[in-house]
């Protein structure tokens, strides 16, 4: 019986050692598992910022083409008449007082409707086409400036001219038919101006020194 005591003591020690080893093994496994659970297994990285796309350039505003049309009106002082014929960016104009003062002018019209037309002896017309309805501007002639407004003219209103040789004389006539039918014109006979006879706006017929001529619409 005395020898069994140390044996039991040894056996108890072995059991305690086995128990402690098992406990340590279990604790280590749980610690490792707990660490893995707490570690960021799937860290969400911030989404990349979307690249800003460059918008396509805005189309440049289109410019409306200038209308092909005729314009006729009077000066601000009501002393003279002005007519302008516009075709494909070109213009020809006629200034006339119906007695002895006149000028033919021509030039280009810019896309914005502005124009600078020139004639003989330094004559100059500066004007602007407004909304295709009228031309507002000035005529400089013989040291005098005339403001004018010429509204869009519907046939038979507009600008007419006739050139011919009658009884050996050179005839050159210009007519402005205003809205309402009134006419202003000058007839040059060998360079000498005088008031022009009336024309028939529907046909352009006019009689000069007993000879019938035809005044035709003027375009650039």
Backbone as numpy.savetxt, mean C-alpha at the origin, in Angstrom:
# Nx Ny Nz CAx CAy CAz Cx Cy Cz
25.36 -85.77 87.16 24.53 -84.58 87.16 25.38 -83.35 87.16
26.53 -83.32 87.78 27.39 -82.15 87.82 27.97 -81.85 86.47
28.21 -82.93 85.62 28.81 -82.67 84.30 27.80 -82.08 83.32
26.51 -82.27 83.55 25.50 -81.75 82.61 25.34 -80.24 82.71
25.71 -79.61 83.76 25.56 -78.14 83.90 26.36 -77.37 82.89
27.68 -77.67 82.79 28.45 -76.93 81.77 27.93 -77.19 80.37
27.38 -78.37 80.10 26.88 -78.68 78.76 25.69 -77.82 78.42
24.79 -77.74 79.43 23.62 -76.87 79.21 24.04 -75.43 79.00
25.01 -75.02 79.75 25.49 -73.62 79.61 26.04 -73.37 78.23
26.82 -74.35 77.71 27.38 -74.21 76.37 26.29 -74.19 75.32
25.30 -75.07 75.52 24.20 -75.13 74.55 23.41 -73.83 74.55
23.16 -73.29 75.70 22.42 -72.02 75.79 23.19 -70.90 75.11
24.52 -70.93 75.29 25.34 -69.90 74.64 25.27 -69.99 73.13
25.29 -71.24 72.61 25.20 -71.42 71.15 23.87 -70.93 70.62
22.78 -71.26 71.34 21.45 -70.81 70.91 21.36 -69.28 70.90
21.93 -68.66 71.96 21.92 -67.20 72.02 22.70 -66.59 70.85
23.83 -67.21 70.52 24.63 -66.70 69.41 23.88 -66.80 68.09
23.22 -68.01 67.91 22.44 -68.18 66.67 21.33 -67.15 66.58
20.66 -66.89 67.72 19.56 -65.93 67.75 20.05 -64.52 67.40
21.20 -64.15 67.95 21.74 -62.82 67.69 22.15 -62.67 66.23
22.73 -63.73 65.66 23.10 -63.67 64.25 21.88 -63.51 63.36
20.83 -64.26 63.70 19.59 -64.15 62.90 18.98 -62.76 63.01
19.01 -62.23 64.23 18.45 -60.89 64.45 19.21 -59.83 63.67
20.55 -59.95 63.69 21.37 -58.99 62.94 21.11 -59.09 61.44
20.94 -60.33 60.97 20.67 -60.53 59.55 19.37 -59.90 59.14
18.33 -60.08 59.98 17.03 -59.51 59.67 17.08 -57.99 59.73
17.76 -57.45 60.68 17.85 -55.98 60.84 18.58 -55.36 59.67
19.65 -56.02 59.21 20.40 -55.50 58.07 19.59 -55.49 56.82
18.77 -56.55 56.62 17.93 -56.63 55.42 16.89 -55.53 55.40
16.26 -55.29 56.58 15.25 -54.25 56.65 15.85 -52.88 56.44
17.05 -52.66 56.99 17.69 -51.35 56.82 17.99 -51.07 55.38
18.49 -52.14 54.70 18.82 -51.96 53.29 17.56 -51.70 52.48
16.48 -52.49 52.81 15.22 -52.30 52.08 14.65 -50.93 52.33
14.75 -50.51 53.61 14.22 -49.18 53.94 14.99 -48.10 53.24
16.28 -48.24 53.14 17.10 -47.24 52.46 16.75 -47.15 50.98
16.51 -48.34 50.37 16.17 -48.33 48.96 14.83 -47.67 48.72
13.86 -47.90 49.67 12.55 -47.29 49.48 12.61 -45.78 49.61
13.47 -45.30 50.55 13.54 -43.87 50.77 14.37 -43.15 49.72
15.25 -43.90 49.05 16.07 -43.26 48.04 15.21 -42.91 46.83
15.47 -41.78 46.16 14.67 -41.38 44.99 14.91 -42.32 43.83
14.05 -43.37 43.77 14.24 -44.38 42.73 13.92 -43.81 41.36
12.99 -42.87 41.30 12.60 -42.33 39.99 12.47 -40.83 40.10
13.58 -40.15 40.10 13.57 -38.69 40.20 13.09 -38.09 38.88
12.07 -37.26 38.98 11.50 -36.66 37.77 12.32 -35.44 37.40
12.97 -35.50 36.28 13.77 -34.36 35.83 12.85 -33.31 35.23
13.18 -32.02 35.42 12.33 -30.95 34.87 12.25 -31.05 33.35
11.04 -30.83 32.84 10.84 -30.89 31.39 11.58 -29.74 30.72
12.23 -30.00 29.60 12.94 -28.91 28.91 11.96 -27.87 28.41
12.35 -26.61 28.50 11.49 -25.53 28.03 11.32 -25.62 26.51
10.07 -25.47 26.05 9.87 -25.54 24.59 10.54 -24.37 23.89
11.17 -24.68 22.78 11.85 -23.62 22.03 10.81 -22.69 21.42
11.10 -21.41 21.51 10.21 -20.41 20.93 10.39 -20.39 19.41
9.31 -20.66 18.71 9.38 -20.64 17.25 9.28 -19.21 16.76
10.09 -18.88 15.80 10.07 -17.54 15.24 8.89 -17.41 14.29
7.97 -16.46 14.58 6.81 -16.32 13.69 7.24 -15.91 12.30
6.52 -16.37 11.29 6.87 -15.98 9.92 6.71 -14.49 9.73
7.53 -13.89 8.90 7.41 -12.44 8.69 6.05 -12.08 8.12
5.52 -10.99 8.62 4.22 -10.52 8.14 4.35 -10.06 6.70
3.40 -10.41 5.89 3.47 -9.96 4.49 3.35 -8.46 4.41
4.11 -7.87 3.52 4.04 -6.42 3.37 2.70 -6.04 2.78
2.15 -4.92 3.29 0.83 -4.52 2.78 0.86 -4.27 1.28
-0.13 -4.81 0.63 -0.17 -4.62 -0.82 -0.71 -3.24 -1.15
-0.17 -2.70 -2.18 -0.62 -1.39 -2.63 -1.61 -1.56 -3.76
-2.74 -0.93 -3.62 -3.76 -1.02 -4.66 -3.28 -0.28 -5.90
-3.49 -0.86 -7.08 -3.05 -0.17 -8.30 -3.84 1.11 -8.50
-3.17 2.11 -9.06 -3.83 3.38 -9.33 -4.84 3.19 -10.46
-6.01 3.76 -10.32 -7.04 3.57 -11.35 -6.72 4.35 -12.61
-7.06 3.77 -13.75 -7.00 4.51 -15.01 -8.27 5.33 -15.13
-8.13 6.64 -15.10 -9.32 7.49 -15.07 -8.96 8.90 -15.49
-10.01 9.71 -15.69 -9.84 11.12 -16.02 -10.42 11.96 -14.89
-9.83 13.14 -14.70 -10.24 14.05 -13.63 -10.34 15.46 -14.21
-11.36 16.19 -13.79 -11.56 17.54 -14.30 -12.14 18.42 -13.20
-11.70 19.68 -13.18 -12.21 20.62 -12.18 -11.72 22.02 -12.45
-11.90 22.87 -11.46 -11.53 24.28 -11.61 -10.52 24.67 -10.55
-9.85 25.81 -10.80 -8.92 26.35 -9.83 -9.70 26.96 -8.67
-9.01 27.15 -7.56 -9.67 27.68 -6.37 -10.24 29.07 -6.59
-9.59 29.85 -7.44 -10.10 31.21 -7.71 -11.12 31.24 -8.84
-11.45 30.04 -9.39 -12.46 29.89 -10.45 -12.08 30.59 -11.75
-10.79 30.88 -11.92 -10.36 31.58 -13.13 -10.04 30.63 -14.27
-9.74 29.37 -13.94 -9.25 28.44 -14.97 -9.76 27.04 -14.67
-9.50 26.15 -15.61 -9.87 24.74 -15.45 -8.63 23.87 -15.57
-8.69 22.71 -14.93 -7.59 21.74 -14.96 -8.17 20.35 -15.21
-7.55 19.62 -16.12 -7.95 18.23 -16.37 -6.70 17.36 -16.35
-6.83 16.15 -15.82 -5.72 15.20 -15.74 -6.22 13.85 -16.23
-5.46 13.24 -17.11 -5.75 11.89 -17.58 -4.64 10.96 -17.07
-5.04 9.89 -16.39 -4.08 8.99 -15.75 -4.24 7.58 -16.33
-3.12 7.03 -16.79 -3.11 5.67 -17.34 -1.80 4.97 -16.95
-1.93 3.83 -16.24 -0.78 2.96 -15.95 0.39 3.72 -15.34
0.11 4.57 -14.37 1.17 5.29 -13.67 1.72 6.48 -14.41
1.15 6.82 -15.56 1.54 8.01 -16.33 0.38 9.00 -16.31
0.71 10.29 -16.44 -0.35 11.30 -16.43 -0.03 12.41 -17.42
-1.09 12.95 -18.01 -0.99 14.15 -18.84 -2.09 15.09 -18.37
-1.75 16.37 -18.27 -2.70 17.36 -17.74 -2.76 18.57 -18.65
-3.85 19.31 -18.51 -4.06 20.52 -19.30 -4.63 21.59 -18.38
-3.95 22.73 -18.37 -4.42 23.91 -17.64 -4.86 24.94 -18.67
-6.04 25.53 -18.46 -6.57 26.44 -19.47 -7.50 27.46 -18.81
-7.34 28.75 -19.22 -8.26 29.77 -18.70 -9.35 30.14 -19.72
-9.31 29.49 -20.90 -10.34 29.73 -21.91 -10.13 30.99 -22.73
-9.01 31.69 -22.53 -8.76 32.93 -23.28 -7.38 32.89 -23.95
-6.35 32.95 -23.12 -5.01 33.00 -23.72 -3.93 32.32 -22.87
-4.32 31.72 -21.80 -3.33 31.10 -20.90 -3.61 29.60 -20.82
-2.60 28.81 -21.19 -2.76 27.36 -21.18 -1.40 26.67 -20.99
-1.44 25.40 -20.65 -0.21 24.61 -20.54 -0.56 23.13 -20.55
0.20 22.37 -21.36 0.13 20.91 -21.33 1.28 20.41 -20.48
0.99 19.47 -19.57 2.01 18.96 -18.64 1.92 17.43 -18.59
3.04 16.80 -18.31 3.03 15.33 -18.23 4.11 14.85 -17.27
3.97 13.59 -16.85 4.94 12.99 -15.93 4.42 11.70 -15.34
5.11 11.22 -14.32 4.76 9.95 -13.68 3.93 10.20 -12.42
3.17 9.16 -12.06 2.41 9.16 -10.81 2.97 8.05 -9.92
3.35 8.40 -8.69 3.90 7.41 -7.77 2.80 6.52 -7.22
3.23 5.41 -6.58 2.27 4.46 -6.04 1.37 5.07 -4.97
1.87 6.10 -4.28 1.04 6.73 -3.24 0.11 7.79 -3.80
0.08 7.94 -5.14 -0.83 8.87 -5.77 -0.29 10.27 -5.97
0.95 10.52 -5.55 1.51 11.84 -5.75 2.09 11.96 -7.15
2.08 13.17 -7.69 2.57 13.39 -9.05 3.22 14.76 -9.16
4.21 14.81 -10.04 4.85 16.08 -10.40 4.95 16.10 -11.91
4.10 16.91 -12.52 4.05 16.99 -13.98 4.69 18.29 -14.43
5.37 18.26 -15.55 6.06 19.45 -16.03 5.64 19.78 -17.47
5.72 21.07 -17.79 5.39 21.54 -19.13 6.39 22.56 -19.61
6.08 23.22 -20.70 6.97 24.22 -21.28 7.07 25.46 -20.40
8.21 26.15 -20.55 8.46 27.41 -19.85 8.33 27.29 -18.34
8.77 26.15 -17.82 8.82 25.95 -16.36 7.48 25.67 -15.71
6.44 25.41 -16.48 5.14 25.09 -15.88 5.24 23.79 -15.10
4.53 23.74 -13.98 4.62 22.57 -13.10 3.30 22.34 -12.38
2.89 21.08 -12.37 1.70 20.66 -11.60 2.14 19.68 -10.53
1.79 19.96 -9.28 2.03 19.05 -8.17 0.68 18.68 -7.58
0.40 17.39 -7.53 -0.91 16.97 -7.04 -0.86 15.62 -6.36
-1.97 15.28 -5.70 -2.11 13.99 -5.02 -3.49 13.43 -5.32
-3.50 12.19 -5.79 -4.76 11.50 -6.02 -5.26 10.97 -4.69
-6.47 11.34 -4.32 -7.02 10.98 -3.02 -8.15 9.96 -3.20
-7.86 8.72 -2.74 -8.83 7.63 -2.74 -9.41 7.36 -4.12
-8.68 7.74 -5.17 -9.14 7.50 -6.52 -10.31 8.36 -6.95
-10.72 9.32 -6.10 -11.91 10.11 -6.39 -11.60 11.50 -6.92
-10.48 12.08 -6.51 -10.17 13.44 -6.93 -8.67 13.69 -6.82
-8.22 14.71 -7.53 -6.83 15.15 -7.44 -6.84 16.55 -6.86
-6.06 16.72 -5.82 -5.90 18.02 -5.19 -4.46 18.45 -5.36
-4.25 19.71 -5.83 -2.88 20.15 -6.04 -2.77 21.59 -6.44
-1.63 21.92 -7.07 -1.34 23.28 -7.51 -0.73 23.26 -8.91
-0.93 24.33 -9.62 -0.28 24.54 -10.92 0.49 25.85 -10.83
1.78 25.77 -11.17 2.62 26.98 -11.23 2.82 27.34 -12.69
2.36 28.53 -13.07 2.43 28.94 -14.47 2.59 30.46 -14.54
3.61 30.90 -15.27 3.83 32.34 -15.46 4.01 33.11 -14.17
4.64 32.51 -13.19 4.90 33.19 -11.92 3.72 33.20 -10.97
2.63 32.51 -11.30 1.44 32.46 -10.45 1.15 31.01 -10.08
0.76 30.83 -8.84 0.38 29.49 -8.38 -1.14 29.42 -8.23
-1.71 28.36 -8.80 -3.15 28.15 -8.76 -3.44 26.85 -8.02
-4.19 26.92 -6.95 -4.68 25.70 -6.31 -5.88 25.17 -7.08
-6.04 23.85 -7.11 -7.16 23.29 -7.86 -7.62 21.98 -7.25
-8.85 21.62 -7.59 -9.42 20.31 -7.26 -10.08 19.76 -8.51
-9.67 18.57 -8.93 -10.24 17.92 -10.11 -10.88 16.61 -9.69
-12.20 16.54 -9.84 -12.94 15.33 -9.48 -12.91 14.31 -10.62
-13.13 13.06 -10.26 -13.17 12.01 -11.26 -14.27 12.32 -12.28
-13.91 12.26 -13.55 -14.83 12.66 -14.62 -15.38 11.43 -15.33
-16.67 11.43 -15.54 -17.33 10.38 -16.31 -17.64 10.91 -17.71
-17.46 10.07 -18.69 -17.72 10.49 -20.06 -19.14 11.05 -20.19
-19.29 12.16 -20.95 -18.31 12.74 -21.87 -17.37 13.77 -21.24
-17.42 13.97 -19.90 -16.48 14.91 -19.27 -15.06 14.37 -19.42
-14.10 15.28 -19.46 -12.71 14.88 -19.58 -11.90 15.84 -20.42
-10.81 15.33 -20.97 -9.83 16.13 -21.69 -9.81 15.73 -23.17
-9.84 16.76 -24.06 -9.87 16.51 -25.51 -8.85 17.40 -26.21
-8.42 16.93 -27.39 -7.46 17.72 -28.18 -7.67 17.43 -29.66
-7.43 18.45 -30.49 -7.51 18.30 -31.95 -6.36 19.05 -32.58
-5.67 18.43 -33.50 -4.59 19.08 -34.26 -4.84 18.81 -35.73
-4.66 19.84 -36.55 -4.89 19.70 -37.99 -4.31 20.91 -38.70
-4.34 20.84 -40.00 -3.96 21.99 -40.83 -5.22 22.43 -41.57
-5.61 23.68 -41.35 -6.84 24.22 -41.96 -6.47 25.48 -42.75
-6.67 25.40 -44.09 -6.38 26.53 -44.97 -4.95 27.07 -44.75
-4.05 26.14 -44.63 -2.64 26.50 -44.50 -2.22 26.90 -43.11
-3.13 26.93 -42.17 -2.79 27.31 -40.79 -2.73 26.06 -39.91
-1.76 26.06 -39.00 -1.65 24.94 -38.07 -2.61 25.16 -36.91
-3.50 24.22 -36.71 -4.52 24.31 -35.66 -4.20 23.33 -34.54
-4.20 23.84 -33.32 -4.00 22.98 -32.14 -4.97 23.45 -31.06
-5.95 22.62 -30.77 -6.97 23.00 -29.80 -7.03 22.04 -28.63
-7.27 22.60 -27.44 -7.44 21.79 -26.23 -8.75 22.16 -25.55
-9.47 21.14 -25.04 -10.75 21.35 -24.40 -10.84 20.57 -23.10
-11.41 21.19 -22.08 -11.76 20.51 -20.84 -13.28 20.55 -20.73
-13.88 19.39 -20.73 -15.33 19.30 -20.53 -15.56 18.96 -19.06
-16.14 19.90 -18.33 -16.33 19.75 -16.89 -17.60 18.95 -16.60
-17.67 18.35 -15.41 -18.92 17.71 -15.01 -20.05 18.74 -15.06
-21.14 18.39 -15.67 -22.22 19.35 -15.87 -22.28 19.86 -17.29
-21.19 19.62 -18.06 -21.21 19.96 -19.48 -20.51 21.24 -19.88
-20.13 22.09 -18.94 -19.45 23.34 -19.32 -18.08 23.02 -19.91
-17.69 23.81 -20.95 -16.42 23.59 -21.63 -15.50 24.80 -21.47
-14.22 24.51 -21.31 -13.18 25.55 -21.28 -12.10 25.09 -22.25
-11.75 25.94 -23.23 -10.75 25.53 -24.21 -10.08 26.69 -24.91
-8.95 26.40 -25.51 -8.19 27.39 -26.29 -7.83 26.75 -27.63
-8.00 27.53 -28.69 -7.62 27.10 -30.03 -6.45 27.97 -30.49
-5.33 27.30 -30.77 -4.16 28.01 -31.29 -4.15 27.89 -32.81
-4.10 29.05 -33.45 -3.98 29.10 -34.91 -2.62 29.69 -35.22
-1.71 28.82 -35.70 -0.31 29.23 -35.93 0.30 29.86 -34.67
-0.03 29.27 -33.50 0.57 29.71 -32.25 -0.13 30.87 -31.58
-1.17 31.40 -32.18 -1.90 32.51 -31.60 -3.15 31.97 -30.90
-3.25 32.14 -29.55 -4.37 31.56 -28.81 -5.65 32.41 -28.89
-6.76 31.71 -28.85 -8.07 32.36 -28.78 -9.04 31.36 -28.16
-10.20 31.84 -27.76 -11.20 30.94 -27.18 -11.62 29.89 -28.21
-11.71 28.66 -27.77 -12.02 27.57 -28.69 -13.53 27.43 -28.88
-13.97 27.06 -30.09 -15.39 26.79 -30.30 -15.80 25.52 -29.56
-17.07 25.36 -29.32 -17.55 24.18 -28.60 -17.39 22.92 -29.45
-17.14 21.85 -28.75 -17.11 20.54 -29.39 -18.37 19.77 -28.99
-18.68 18.77 -29.78 -19.73 17.83 -29.40 -19.06 16.74 -28.56
-19.28 16.71 -27.25 -18.57 15.74 -26.41 -18.85 14.28 -26.77
-20.00 14.03 -27.33 -20.34 12.65 -27.67 -19.54 12.14 -28.86
-19.25 13.03 -29.81 -18.53 12.61 -31.02 -17.18 13.29 -31.17
-16.95 14.39 -30.45 -15.71 15.16 -30.61 -15.72 16.09 -31.80
-16.83 16.19 -32.49 -16.90 17.03 -33.69 -16.81 18.51 -33.33
-16.03 19.27 -34.13 -15.89 20.71 -33.94 -15.61 21.32 -35.31
-16.15 22.49 -35.55 -15.94 23.16 -36.83 -15.00 24.35 -36.64
-13.93 24.36 -37.45 -12.92 25.43 -37.39 -12.77 26.00 -38.80
-13.06 27.29 -38.94 -12.95 27.97 -40.24 -13.70 27.20 -41.33
-14.87 26.73 -40.99 -15.70 26.03 -41.94 -15.32 24.59 -42.19
-14.27 24.11 -41.54 -13.84 22.72 -41.72 -14.12 21.93 -40.45
-14.70 20.75 -40.61 -15.01 19.93 -39.43 -13.81 19.09 -39.03
-13.47 19.21 -37.74 -12.38 18.42 -37.15 -12.96 17.52 -36.07
-12.12 16.63 -35.59 -12.53 15.74 -34.50 -11.57 15.89 -33.33
-12.11 16.33 -32.21 -11.34 16.39 -30.96 -11.44 15.03 -30.27
-10.30 14.47 -29.94 -10.29 13.13 -29.37 -9.85 13.16 -27.91
-10.32 12.18 -27.12 -9.88 12.10 -25.72 -8.37 11.97 -25.63
-7.79 12.64 -24.63 -6.33 12.63 -24.46 -5.96 11.66 -23.35
-4.99 10.79 -23.64 -4.44 9.87 -22.64 -2.92 9.92 -22.74
-2.22 9.56 -21.65 -0.73 9.59 -21.68 -0.16 8.66 -22.75
